[in-house]
Coordinates of C-alpha atoms in Angstrom, one line a residue:
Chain A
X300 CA 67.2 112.5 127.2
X301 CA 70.6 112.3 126.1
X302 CA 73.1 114.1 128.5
X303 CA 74.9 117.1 128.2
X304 CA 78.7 114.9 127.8
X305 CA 76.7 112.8 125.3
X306 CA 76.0 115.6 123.3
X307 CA 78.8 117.6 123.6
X308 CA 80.9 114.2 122.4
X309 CA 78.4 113.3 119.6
X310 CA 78.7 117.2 118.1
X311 CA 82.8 117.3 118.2
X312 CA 82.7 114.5 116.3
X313 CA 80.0 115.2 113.4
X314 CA 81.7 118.1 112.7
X315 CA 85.5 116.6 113.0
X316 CA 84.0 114.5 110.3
X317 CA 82.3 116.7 107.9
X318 CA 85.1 119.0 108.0
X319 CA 87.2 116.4 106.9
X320 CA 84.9 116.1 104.1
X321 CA 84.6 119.3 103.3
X322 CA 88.8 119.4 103.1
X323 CA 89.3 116.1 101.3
X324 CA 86.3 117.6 99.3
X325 CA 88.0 120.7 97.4
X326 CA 91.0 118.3 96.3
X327 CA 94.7 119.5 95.9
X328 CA 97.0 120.3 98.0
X329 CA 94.7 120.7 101.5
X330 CA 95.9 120.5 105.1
X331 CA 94.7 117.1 104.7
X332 CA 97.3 116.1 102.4
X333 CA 100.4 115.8 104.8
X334 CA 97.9 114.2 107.8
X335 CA 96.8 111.7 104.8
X336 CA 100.6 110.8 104.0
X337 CA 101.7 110.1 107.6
X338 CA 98.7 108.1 108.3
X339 CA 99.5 105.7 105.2
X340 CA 103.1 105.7 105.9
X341 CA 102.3 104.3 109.6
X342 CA 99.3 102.3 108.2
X343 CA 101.1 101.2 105.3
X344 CA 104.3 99.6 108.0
X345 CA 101.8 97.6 110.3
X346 CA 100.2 96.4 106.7
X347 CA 103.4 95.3 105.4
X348 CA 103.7 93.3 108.9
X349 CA 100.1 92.2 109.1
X350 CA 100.3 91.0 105.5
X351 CA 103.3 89.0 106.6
X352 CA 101.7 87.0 108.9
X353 CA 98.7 86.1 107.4
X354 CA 100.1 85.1 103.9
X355 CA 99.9 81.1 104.8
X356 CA 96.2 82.2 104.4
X357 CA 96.1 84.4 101.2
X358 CA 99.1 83.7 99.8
X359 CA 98.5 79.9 98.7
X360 CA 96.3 81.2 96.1
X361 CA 92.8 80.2 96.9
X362 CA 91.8 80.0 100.7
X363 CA 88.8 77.5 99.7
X364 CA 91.4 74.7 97.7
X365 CA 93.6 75.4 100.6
X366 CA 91.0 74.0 103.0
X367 CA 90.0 71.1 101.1
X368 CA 92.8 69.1 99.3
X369 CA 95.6 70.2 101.4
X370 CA 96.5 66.3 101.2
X371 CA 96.6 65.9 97.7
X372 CA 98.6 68.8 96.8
X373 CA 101.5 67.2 99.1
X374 CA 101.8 64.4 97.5
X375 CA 101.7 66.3 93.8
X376 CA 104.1 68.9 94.9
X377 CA 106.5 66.4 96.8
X378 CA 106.6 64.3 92.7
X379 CA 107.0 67.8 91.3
X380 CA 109.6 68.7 93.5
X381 CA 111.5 65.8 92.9
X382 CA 111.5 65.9 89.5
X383 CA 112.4 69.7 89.5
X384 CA 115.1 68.5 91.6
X385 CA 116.2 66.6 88.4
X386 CA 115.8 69.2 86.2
X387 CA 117.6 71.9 88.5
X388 CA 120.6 70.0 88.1
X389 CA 121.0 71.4 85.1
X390 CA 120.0 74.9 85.1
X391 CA 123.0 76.3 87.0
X392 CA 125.1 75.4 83.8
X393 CA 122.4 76.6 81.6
X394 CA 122.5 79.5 83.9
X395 CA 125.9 80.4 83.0
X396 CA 125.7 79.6 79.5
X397 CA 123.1 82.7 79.2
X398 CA 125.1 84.8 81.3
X399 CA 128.0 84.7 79.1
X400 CA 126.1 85.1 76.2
X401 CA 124.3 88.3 77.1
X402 CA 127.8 90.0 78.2
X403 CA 129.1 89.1 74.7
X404 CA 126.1 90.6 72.8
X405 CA 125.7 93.3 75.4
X406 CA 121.9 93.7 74.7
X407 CA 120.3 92.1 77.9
X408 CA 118.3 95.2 79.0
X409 CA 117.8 96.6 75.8
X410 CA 113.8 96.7 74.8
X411 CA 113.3 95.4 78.1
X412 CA 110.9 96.7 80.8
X413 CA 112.8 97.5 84.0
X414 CA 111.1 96.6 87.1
X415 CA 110.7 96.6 90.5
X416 CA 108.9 93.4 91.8
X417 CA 105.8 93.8 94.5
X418 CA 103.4 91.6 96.4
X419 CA 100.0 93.1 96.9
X420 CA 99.4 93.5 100.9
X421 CA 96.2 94.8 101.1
X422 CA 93.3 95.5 99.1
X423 CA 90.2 97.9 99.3
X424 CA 86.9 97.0 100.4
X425 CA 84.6 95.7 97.5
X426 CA 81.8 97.6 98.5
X427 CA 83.7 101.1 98.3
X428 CA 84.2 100.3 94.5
X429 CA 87.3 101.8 94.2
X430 CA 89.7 99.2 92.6
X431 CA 92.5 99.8 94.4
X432 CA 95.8 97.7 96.0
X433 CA 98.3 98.2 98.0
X434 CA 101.9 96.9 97.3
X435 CA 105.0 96.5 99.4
X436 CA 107.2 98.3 97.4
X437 CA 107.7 102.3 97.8
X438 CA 109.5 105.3 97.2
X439 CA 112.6 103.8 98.7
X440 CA 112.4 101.2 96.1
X441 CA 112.4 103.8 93.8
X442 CA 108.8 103.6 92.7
X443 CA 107.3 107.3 91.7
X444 CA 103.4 108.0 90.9
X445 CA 102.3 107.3 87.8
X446 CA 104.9 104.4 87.1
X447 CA 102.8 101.8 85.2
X448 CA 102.2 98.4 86.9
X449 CA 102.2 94.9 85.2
X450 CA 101.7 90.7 86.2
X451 CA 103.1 87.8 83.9
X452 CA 99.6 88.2 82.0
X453 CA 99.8 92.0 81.5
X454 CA 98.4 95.4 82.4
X455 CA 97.6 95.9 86.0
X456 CA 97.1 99.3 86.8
X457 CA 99.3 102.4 87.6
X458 CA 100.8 103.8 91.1
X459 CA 98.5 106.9 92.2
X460 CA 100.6 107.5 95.1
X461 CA 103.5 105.8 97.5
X462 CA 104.8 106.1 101.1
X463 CA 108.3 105.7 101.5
X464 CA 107.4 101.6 101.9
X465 CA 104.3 101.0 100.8
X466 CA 102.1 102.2 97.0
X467 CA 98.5 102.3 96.2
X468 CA 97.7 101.2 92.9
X469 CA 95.1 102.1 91.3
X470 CA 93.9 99.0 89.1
X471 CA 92.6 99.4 85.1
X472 CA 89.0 98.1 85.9
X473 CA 88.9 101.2 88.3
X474 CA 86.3 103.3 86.7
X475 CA 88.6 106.0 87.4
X476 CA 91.2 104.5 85.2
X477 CA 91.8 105.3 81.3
X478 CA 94.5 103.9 79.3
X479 CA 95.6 104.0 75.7
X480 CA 95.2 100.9 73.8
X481 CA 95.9 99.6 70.6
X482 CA 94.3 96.7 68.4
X483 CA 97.4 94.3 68.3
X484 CA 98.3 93.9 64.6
X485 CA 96.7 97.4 63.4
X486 CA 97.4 101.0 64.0
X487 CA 93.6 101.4 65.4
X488 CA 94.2 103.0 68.9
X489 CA 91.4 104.1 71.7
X490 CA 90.4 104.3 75.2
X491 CA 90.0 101.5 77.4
X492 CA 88.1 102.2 80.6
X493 CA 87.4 100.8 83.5
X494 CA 83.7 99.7 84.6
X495 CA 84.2 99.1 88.0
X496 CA 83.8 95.7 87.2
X497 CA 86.3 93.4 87.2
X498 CA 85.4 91.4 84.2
X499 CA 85.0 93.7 81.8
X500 CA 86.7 97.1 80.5
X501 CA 85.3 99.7 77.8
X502 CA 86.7 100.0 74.6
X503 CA 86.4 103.2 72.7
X504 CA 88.0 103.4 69.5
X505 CA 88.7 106.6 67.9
X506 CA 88.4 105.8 64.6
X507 CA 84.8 104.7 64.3
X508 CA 85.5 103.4 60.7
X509 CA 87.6 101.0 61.9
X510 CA 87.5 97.3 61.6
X511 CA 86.9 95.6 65.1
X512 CA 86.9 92.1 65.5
X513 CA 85.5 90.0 68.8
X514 CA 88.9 88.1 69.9
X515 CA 90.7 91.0 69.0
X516 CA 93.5 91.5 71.4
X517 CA 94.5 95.1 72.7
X518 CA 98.2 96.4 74.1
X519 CA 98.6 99.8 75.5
X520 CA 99.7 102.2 73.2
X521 CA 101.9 103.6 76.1
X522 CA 102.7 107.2 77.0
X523 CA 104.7 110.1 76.4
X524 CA 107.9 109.1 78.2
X525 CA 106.3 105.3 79.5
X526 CA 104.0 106.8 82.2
X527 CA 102.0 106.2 83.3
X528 CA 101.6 104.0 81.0
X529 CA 104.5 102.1 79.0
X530 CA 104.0 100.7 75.7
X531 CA 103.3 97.1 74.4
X532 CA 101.7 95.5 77.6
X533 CA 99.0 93.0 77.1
X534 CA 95.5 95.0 78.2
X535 CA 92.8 92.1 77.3
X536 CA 90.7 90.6 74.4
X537 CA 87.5 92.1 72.5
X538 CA 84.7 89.7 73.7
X539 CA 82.1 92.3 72.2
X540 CA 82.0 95.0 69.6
X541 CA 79.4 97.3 69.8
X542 CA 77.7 99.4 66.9
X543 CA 78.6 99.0 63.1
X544 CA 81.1 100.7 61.4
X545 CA 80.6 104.4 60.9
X546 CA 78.6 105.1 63.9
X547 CA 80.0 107.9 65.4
X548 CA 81.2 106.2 68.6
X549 CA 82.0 102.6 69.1
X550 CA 82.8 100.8 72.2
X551 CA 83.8 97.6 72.6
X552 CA 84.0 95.5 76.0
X553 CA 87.1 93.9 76.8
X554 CA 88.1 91.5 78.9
X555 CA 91.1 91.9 80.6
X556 CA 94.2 89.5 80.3
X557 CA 95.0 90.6 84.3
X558 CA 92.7 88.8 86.7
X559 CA 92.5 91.4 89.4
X560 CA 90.6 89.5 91.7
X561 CA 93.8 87.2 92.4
X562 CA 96.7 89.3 92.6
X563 CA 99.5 89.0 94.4
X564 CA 103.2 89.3 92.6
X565 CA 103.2 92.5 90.4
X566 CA 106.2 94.1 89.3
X567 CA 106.4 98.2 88.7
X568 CA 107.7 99.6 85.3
X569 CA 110.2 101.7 86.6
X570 CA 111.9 102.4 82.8
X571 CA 109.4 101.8 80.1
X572 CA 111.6 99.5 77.1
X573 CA 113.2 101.8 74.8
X574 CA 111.8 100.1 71.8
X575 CA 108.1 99.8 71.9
X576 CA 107.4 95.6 72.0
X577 CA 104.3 96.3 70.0
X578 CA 102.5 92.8 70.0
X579 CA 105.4 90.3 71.6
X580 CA 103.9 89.9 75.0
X581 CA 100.8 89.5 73.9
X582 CA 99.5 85.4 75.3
X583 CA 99.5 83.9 71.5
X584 CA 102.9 85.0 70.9
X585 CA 103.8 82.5 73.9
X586 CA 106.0 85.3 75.4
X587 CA 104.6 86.2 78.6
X588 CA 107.0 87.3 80.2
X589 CA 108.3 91.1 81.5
X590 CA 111.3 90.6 78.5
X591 CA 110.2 90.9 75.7
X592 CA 111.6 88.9 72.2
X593 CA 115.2 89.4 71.2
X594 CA 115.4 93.4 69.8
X595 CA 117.6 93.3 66.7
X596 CA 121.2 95.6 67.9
X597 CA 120.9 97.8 65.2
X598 CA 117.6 98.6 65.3
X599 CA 117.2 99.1 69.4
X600 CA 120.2 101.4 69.1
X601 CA 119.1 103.4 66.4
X602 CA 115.6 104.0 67.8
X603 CA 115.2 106.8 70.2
X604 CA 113.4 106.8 73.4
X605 CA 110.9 109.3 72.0
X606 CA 110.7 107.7 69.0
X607 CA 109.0 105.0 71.0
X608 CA 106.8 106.8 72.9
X609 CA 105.8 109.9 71.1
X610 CA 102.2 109.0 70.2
X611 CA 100.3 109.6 66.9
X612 CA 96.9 109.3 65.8
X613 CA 96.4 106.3 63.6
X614 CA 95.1 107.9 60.3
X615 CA 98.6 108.7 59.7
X616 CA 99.8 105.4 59.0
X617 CA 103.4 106.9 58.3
X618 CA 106.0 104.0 58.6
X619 CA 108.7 105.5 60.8
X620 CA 112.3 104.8 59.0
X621 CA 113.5 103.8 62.8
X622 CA 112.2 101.3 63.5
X623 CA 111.8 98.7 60.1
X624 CA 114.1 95.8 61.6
X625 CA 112.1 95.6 64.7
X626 CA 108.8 95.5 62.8
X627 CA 110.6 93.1 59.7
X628 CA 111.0 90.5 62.7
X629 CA 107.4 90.7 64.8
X630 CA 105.3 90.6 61.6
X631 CA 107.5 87.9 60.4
X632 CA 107.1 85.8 63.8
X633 CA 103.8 87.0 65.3
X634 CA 101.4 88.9 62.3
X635 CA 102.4 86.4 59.4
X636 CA 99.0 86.8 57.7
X637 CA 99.3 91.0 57.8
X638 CA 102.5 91.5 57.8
X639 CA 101.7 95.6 55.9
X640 CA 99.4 96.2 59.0
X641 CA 102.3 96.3 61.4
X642 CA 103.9 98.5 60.3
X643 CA 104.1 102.2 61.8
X644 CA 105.7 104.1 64.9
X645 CA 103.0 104.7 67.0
X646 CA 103.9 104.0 71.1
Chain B
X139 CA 89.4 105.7 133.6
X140 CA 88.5 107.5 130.4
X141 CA 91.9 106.1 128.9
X142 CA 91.4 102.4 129.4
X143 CA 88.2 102.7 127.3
X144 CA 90.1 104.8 124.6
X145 CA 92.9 101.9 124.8
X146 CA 90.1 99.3 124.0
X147 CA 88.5 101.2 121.7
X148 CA 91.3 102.0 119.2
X149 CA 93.3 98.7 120.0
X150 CA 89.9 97.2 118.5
X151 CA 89.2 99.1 115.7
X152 CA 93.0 99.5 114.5
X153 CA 93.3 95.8 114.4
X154 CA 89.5 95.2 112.7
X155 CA 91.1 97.7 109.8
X156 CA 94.0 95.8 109.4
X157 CA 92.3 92.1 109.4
X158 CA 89.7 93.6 106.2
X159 CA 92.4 95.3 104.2
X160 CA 95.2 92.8 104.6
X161 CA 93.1 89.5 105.3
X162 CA 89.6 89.3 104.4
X163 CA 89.9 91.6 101.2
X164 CA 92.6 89.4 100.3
X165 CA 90.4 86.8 100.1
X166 CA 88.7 86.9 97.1
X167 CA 84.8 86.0 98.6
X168 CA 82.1 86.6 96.0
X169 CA 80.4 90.0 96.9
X170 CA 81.4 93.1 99.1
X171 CA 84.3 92.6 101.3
X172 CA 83.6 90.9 104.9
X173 CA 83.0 94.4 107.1
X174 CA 84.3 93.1 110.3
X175 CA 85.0 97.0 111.0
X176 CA 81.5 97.4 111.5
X177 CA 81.0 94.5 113.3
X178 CA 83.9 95.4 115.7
X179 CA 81.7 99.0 116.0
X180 CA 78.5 97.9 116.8
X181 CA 79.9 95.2 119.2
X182 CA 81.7 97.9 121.3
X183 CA 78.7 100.5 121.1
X184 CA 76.5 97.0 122.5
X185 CA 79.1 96.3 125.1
X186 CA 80.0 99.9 126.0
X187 CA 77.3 102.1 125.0
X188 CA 76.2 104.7 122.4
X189 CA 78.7 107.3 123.1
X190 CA 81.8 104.9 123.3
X191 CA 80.2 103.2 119.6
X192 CA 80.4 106.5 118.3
X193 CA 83.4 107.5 119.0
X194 CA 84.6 103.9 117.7
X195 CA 82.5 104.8 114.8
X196 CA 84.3 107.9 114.3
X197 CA 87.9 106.3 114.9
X198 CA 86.9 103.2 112.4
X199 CA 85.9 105.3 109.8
X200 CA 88.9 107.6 109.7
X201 CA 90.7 104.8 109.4
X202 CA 89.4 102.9 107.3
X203 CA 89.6 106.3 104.9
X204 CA 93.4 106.9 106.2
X205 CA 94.7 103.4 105.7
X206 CA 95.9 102.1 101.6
X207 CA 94.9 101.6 99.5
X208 CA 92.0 103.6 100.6
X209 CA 91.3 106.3 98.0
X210 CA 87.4 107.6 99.0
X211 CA 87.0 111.1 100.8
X212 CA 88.4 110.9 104.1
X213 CA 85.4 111.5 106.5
X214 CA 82.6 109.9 104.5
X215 CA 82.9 106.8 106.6
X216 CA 83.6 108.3 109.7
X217 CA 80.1 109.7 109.6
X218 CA 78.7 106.3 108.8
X219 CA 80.2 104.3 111.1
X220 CA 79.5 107.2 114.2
X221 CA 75.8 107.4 113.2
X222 CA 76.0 103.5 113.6
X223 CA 77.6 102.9 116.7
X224 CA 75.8 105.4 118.1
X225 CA 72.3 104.0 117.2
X226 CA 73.3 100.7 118.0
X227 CA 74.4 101.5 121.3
X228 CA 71.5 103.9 121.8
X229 CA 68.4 102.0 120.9
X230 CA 69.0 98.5 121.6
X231 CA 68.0 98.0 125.3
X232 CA 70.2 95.7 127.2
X233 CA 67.3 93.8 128.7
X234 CA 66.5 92.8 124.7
X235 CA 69.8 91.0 123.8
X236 CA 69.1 87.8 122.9
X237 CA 71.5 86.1 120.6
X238 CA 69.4 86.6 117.2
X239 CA 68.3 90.5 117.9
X240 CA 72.3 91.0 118.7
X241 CA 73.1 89.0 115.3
X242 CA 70.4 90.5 113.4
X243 CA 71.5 94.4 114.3
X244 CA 74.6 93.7 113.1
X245 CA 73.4 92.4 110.4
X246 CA 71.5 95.5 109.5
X247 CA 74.2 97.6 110.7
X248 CA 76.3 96.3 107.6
X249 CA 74.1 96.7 105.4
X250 CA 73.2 100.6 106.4
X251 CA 77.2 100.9 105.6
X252 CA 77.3 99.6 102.4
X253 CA 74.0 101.6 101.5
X254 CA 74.7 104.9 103.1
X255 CA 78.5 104.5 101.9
X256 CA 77.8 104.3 98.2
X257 CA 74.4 106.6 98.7
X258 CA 76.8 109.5 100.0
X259 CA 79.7 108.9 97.9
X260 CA 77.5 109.2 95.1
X261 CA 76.2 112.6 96.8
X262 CA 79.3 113.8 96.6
X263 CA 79.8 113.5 93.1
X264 CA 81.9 109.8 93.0
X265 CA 80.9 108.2 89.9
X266 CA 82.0 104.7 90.9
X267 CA 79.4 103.1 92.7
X268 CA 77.3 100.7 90.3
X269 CA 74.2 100.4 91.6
X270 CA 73.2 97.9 89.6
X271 CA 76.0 95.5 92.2
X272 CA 74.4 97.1 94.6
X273 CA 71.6 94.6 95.7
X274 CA 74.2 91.9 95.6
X275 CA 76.8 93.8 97.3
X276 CA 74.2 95.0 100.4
X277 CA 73.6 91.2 100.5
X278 CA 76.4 89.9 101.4
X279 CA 78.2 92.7 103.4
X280 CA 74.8 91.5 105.8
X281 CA 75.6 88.0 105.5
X282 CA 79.4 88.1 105.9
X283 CA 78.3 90.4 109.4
X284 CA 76.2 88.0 110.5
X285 CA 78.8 85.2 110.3
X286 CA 81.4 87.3 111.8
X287 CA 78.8 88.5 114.8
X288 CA 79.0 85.0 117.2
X289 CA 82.9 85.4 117.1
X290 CA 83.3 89.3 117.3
X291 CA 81.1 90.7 119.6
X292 CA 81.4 88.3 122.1
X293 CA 85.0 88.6 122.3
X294 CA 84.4 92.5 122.6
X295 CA 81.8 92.0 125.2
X296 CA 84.8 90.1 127.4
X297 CA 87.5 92.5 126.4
X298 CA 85.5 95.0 128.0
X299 CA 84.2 93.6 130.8
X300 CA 87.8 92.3 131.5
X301 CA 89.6 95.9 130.7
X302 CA 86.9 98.7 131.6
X303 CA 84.1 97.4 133.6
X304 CA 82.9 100.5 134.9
X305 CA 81.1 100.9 131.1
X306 CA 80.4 97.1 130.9
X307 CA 77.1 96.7 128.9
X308 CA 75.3 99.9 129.9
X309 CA 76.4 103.5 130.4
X310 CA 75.2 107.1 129.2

């Protein structure tokens, strides 16, 4: 019934594709890998373009208020804009005020997060469950794998790989994901894991004696050397704590601070802060910002890098000696009720 | 004029990818992600016929797996989406095609994805498919499809009658 082209067609192609899963199968390095970098590269530039042009659709934030009160939003922007008109008046002389100021205490990047500024341009498919972006920043824009990516409202995700334009991020609801976190205000550290969904991310916390709280907010506890991971970034809030204490494992869910379902400016950590922030970005603290709060001279030059990021576990509450200022002023502004439980080095 | 059909085929399919990963994924609607990939399949394999459907299969799926952020085993789709356009192209009788059988294939076809997607994924030893979204997810990958269906597959059916009418509506 089916002819002998027919068949002939149907058969190259079943086996084209099951050889590609066999290769994509066994992982690594395989033939596939170079084929698979090409194709994203070209993919990636019409993407980038494509992403472009439709942005008047996806880029005014939600398609559906877009639609509907289109007129109202004029006429709220256009007061806005005129008083911001007011107000811009000024900034240029504010503007230079803080310029001066940071050249004469020559801290401005110290304990900051530098980073490289992305929009999202495309997005996988729900129904593959794979939480993963793509944003328009690459290689040439210095961005490497495993560089850690954050929002205004904190942790986003990490880059798993990058054309020379384009990077795919993998997101932290991705089941695939894991990142070190740490209850803000204690040394209690654990793994937060994605679920796949994107409401809610798995807590587990090493120390199972360990006192968890619902509202509890979590920051990564960052990695050896800021990747892929880098320390201090907002992760989310405990919304449910699971088991009592002394059960042997306790997970909590989390919700997370990022809403991944509405991204679209991230930046990439491209040099983690050389001071861990511990809690300053975290949303009750006010800051949320990439910059963290003013770090003390003294104390950001006398701390190492690996001071900051060398990890330790947290039943060795050992104060480190290099780091007291910095942790003198954050208790004093954003723990004032514990200000004993801040203390410590971990990153 | 085997590369006027090839030219239509991956002209389609290319630009279907880029619309779902760059538009429609970008648009945050409750559920899967509007599939208009398979809708852009099954709407050549009805206006071309089984063989060109699978090889538009076959093309979609590869690129789909190719294209970021994609990060599933390259091939799993491919599979998929051949098996699909071929059926579609291969079973449906062109004497049947009135408007709600067309709508309601594709329809069906998006759902098969999203099942046999996660189903072999999870056969292959991914352990990110939640079944328990499934339901939902299966849902409204049919319900985006059959939305999309009025707009896409006519506009198929004319591109090909328009660009390779030697395969217009029934071949092999």
């Amino acid at each position: 019934m089916l002819s002998r082209r027919t068949r002939i067609v149907l058969a190259v192609l079943v086996v084209t594709s099951l050889t590609f899963v066999i290769l994509d199968l066994r992982g690594g390095q395989g033939p596939l890998t170079g084929v698979r970098s090409v194709a994203a590269n070209i993919i990636g530039g019409v993407e980038r373009v494509a992403a472009t042009v439709f942005s008047p659709i996806t880029g005014a934030g939600s398609w559906w208020s877009t639609m509907r009160d289109q007129a109202a939003q004029i006429d709220t922007l256009t007061a806005e804009n005129e008083r911001l008109r007011g107000e811009a008046q000024t900034v240029a002389n504010d503007l230079a005020r803080v310029k001066a100021l940071d050249g004469l205490l020559g801290v401005a990047s110290v304990g900051q997060y530098r980073i490289v500024p992305a929009e999202v341009i495309a997005v996988g498919p729900a129904q593959d469950f794979s939480w993963t972006v793509t944003i328009d920043a690459g290689s040439s824009d210095g961005i490497e794998p495993d560089m850690t990516v954050m929002n205004g409202q904190g942790l986003v995700g990490r880059v798993l790989k990058t054309t020379s334009n384009t990077s795919t991020v993998v997101l932290l609801v991705d089941t695939s994901s894991a990142v070190g976190g740490r209850v803000a205000g204690t040394e209690e550290i654990g793994i937060v894991s994605g679920t796949g969904r994107q409401d809610s991310l798995s807590f587990q916390l090493l120390d199972p004696q360990a006192d968890l709280r619902v509202g509890d907010a979590l920051v990564t506890f960052g990695s050896k050397g800021g990747r892929p991971f880098a320390p201090g970034l907002p992760i989310g809030e405990v919304v449910e704590v699971g088991g009592t204490p002394g059960q042997l494992t306790r997970v909590a869910t989390v919700r997370p601070y990022v809403d991944v379902s509405t991204l679209s400016i991230v930046a990439v950590v491209t040099r983690p802060p050389r001071v861990d922030p511990r809690d300053s970005l975290l949303p009750r603290a006010g800051v949320i910002d990439p910059s963290p709060s003013p770090v003390p001279l003294g104390a950001a030059a006398s701390a190492t890098p690996s001071d900051a990021a060398t990890p330790q576990p947290s039943d060795e509450p050992s104060p480190s000696p290099s780091v007291p200022a910095i942790e003198k002023e954050q208790a004093a502004t954003l723990q004032p009720s514990s200000p004993g439980d801040s203390s410590g080095s971990d990153g | 004029m085997i590369w006027r059909q090839a030219l239509v085929i991956g002209l389609s399919v290319f630009a279907a990818v880029i619309v779902e990963l760059t538009l429609l994924s970008r648009l945050g609607l409750p559920g899967a992600t509007p599939d208009i990939v398979i809708v852009t399949v099954v709407a050549i394999a009805l206006a071309m016929g089984p063989v060109q459907g699978a090889t538009a299969g076959f093309a979609a799926g590869v690129l789909v797996d190719l294209a970021p952020p994609g990060d599933t085993l390259l091939g799993v789709n491919a599979i998929i989406y051949l098996a699909i356009g071929f059926v579609t192209g291969f079973v449906i009788d062109p004497r049947d095609r009135t408007v709600p059988v067309v709508i309601g294939i594709v329809g069906l076809s998006a759902a098969a994805a999203t099942l046999a997607t996660a189903a072999l994924d999870t056969l292959l030893g991914s352990s990110r498919v939640s079944w328990e979204q499934m339901p939902g997810m299966v849902l409204t990958s049919a319900l985006y499809a059959v939305v999309m269906a009025p707009l896409i597959v006519p506009a198929i059916a004319w591109v090909v009658r328009r660009a390779t009418p030697e395969v217009s509506v029934i071949s092999g």
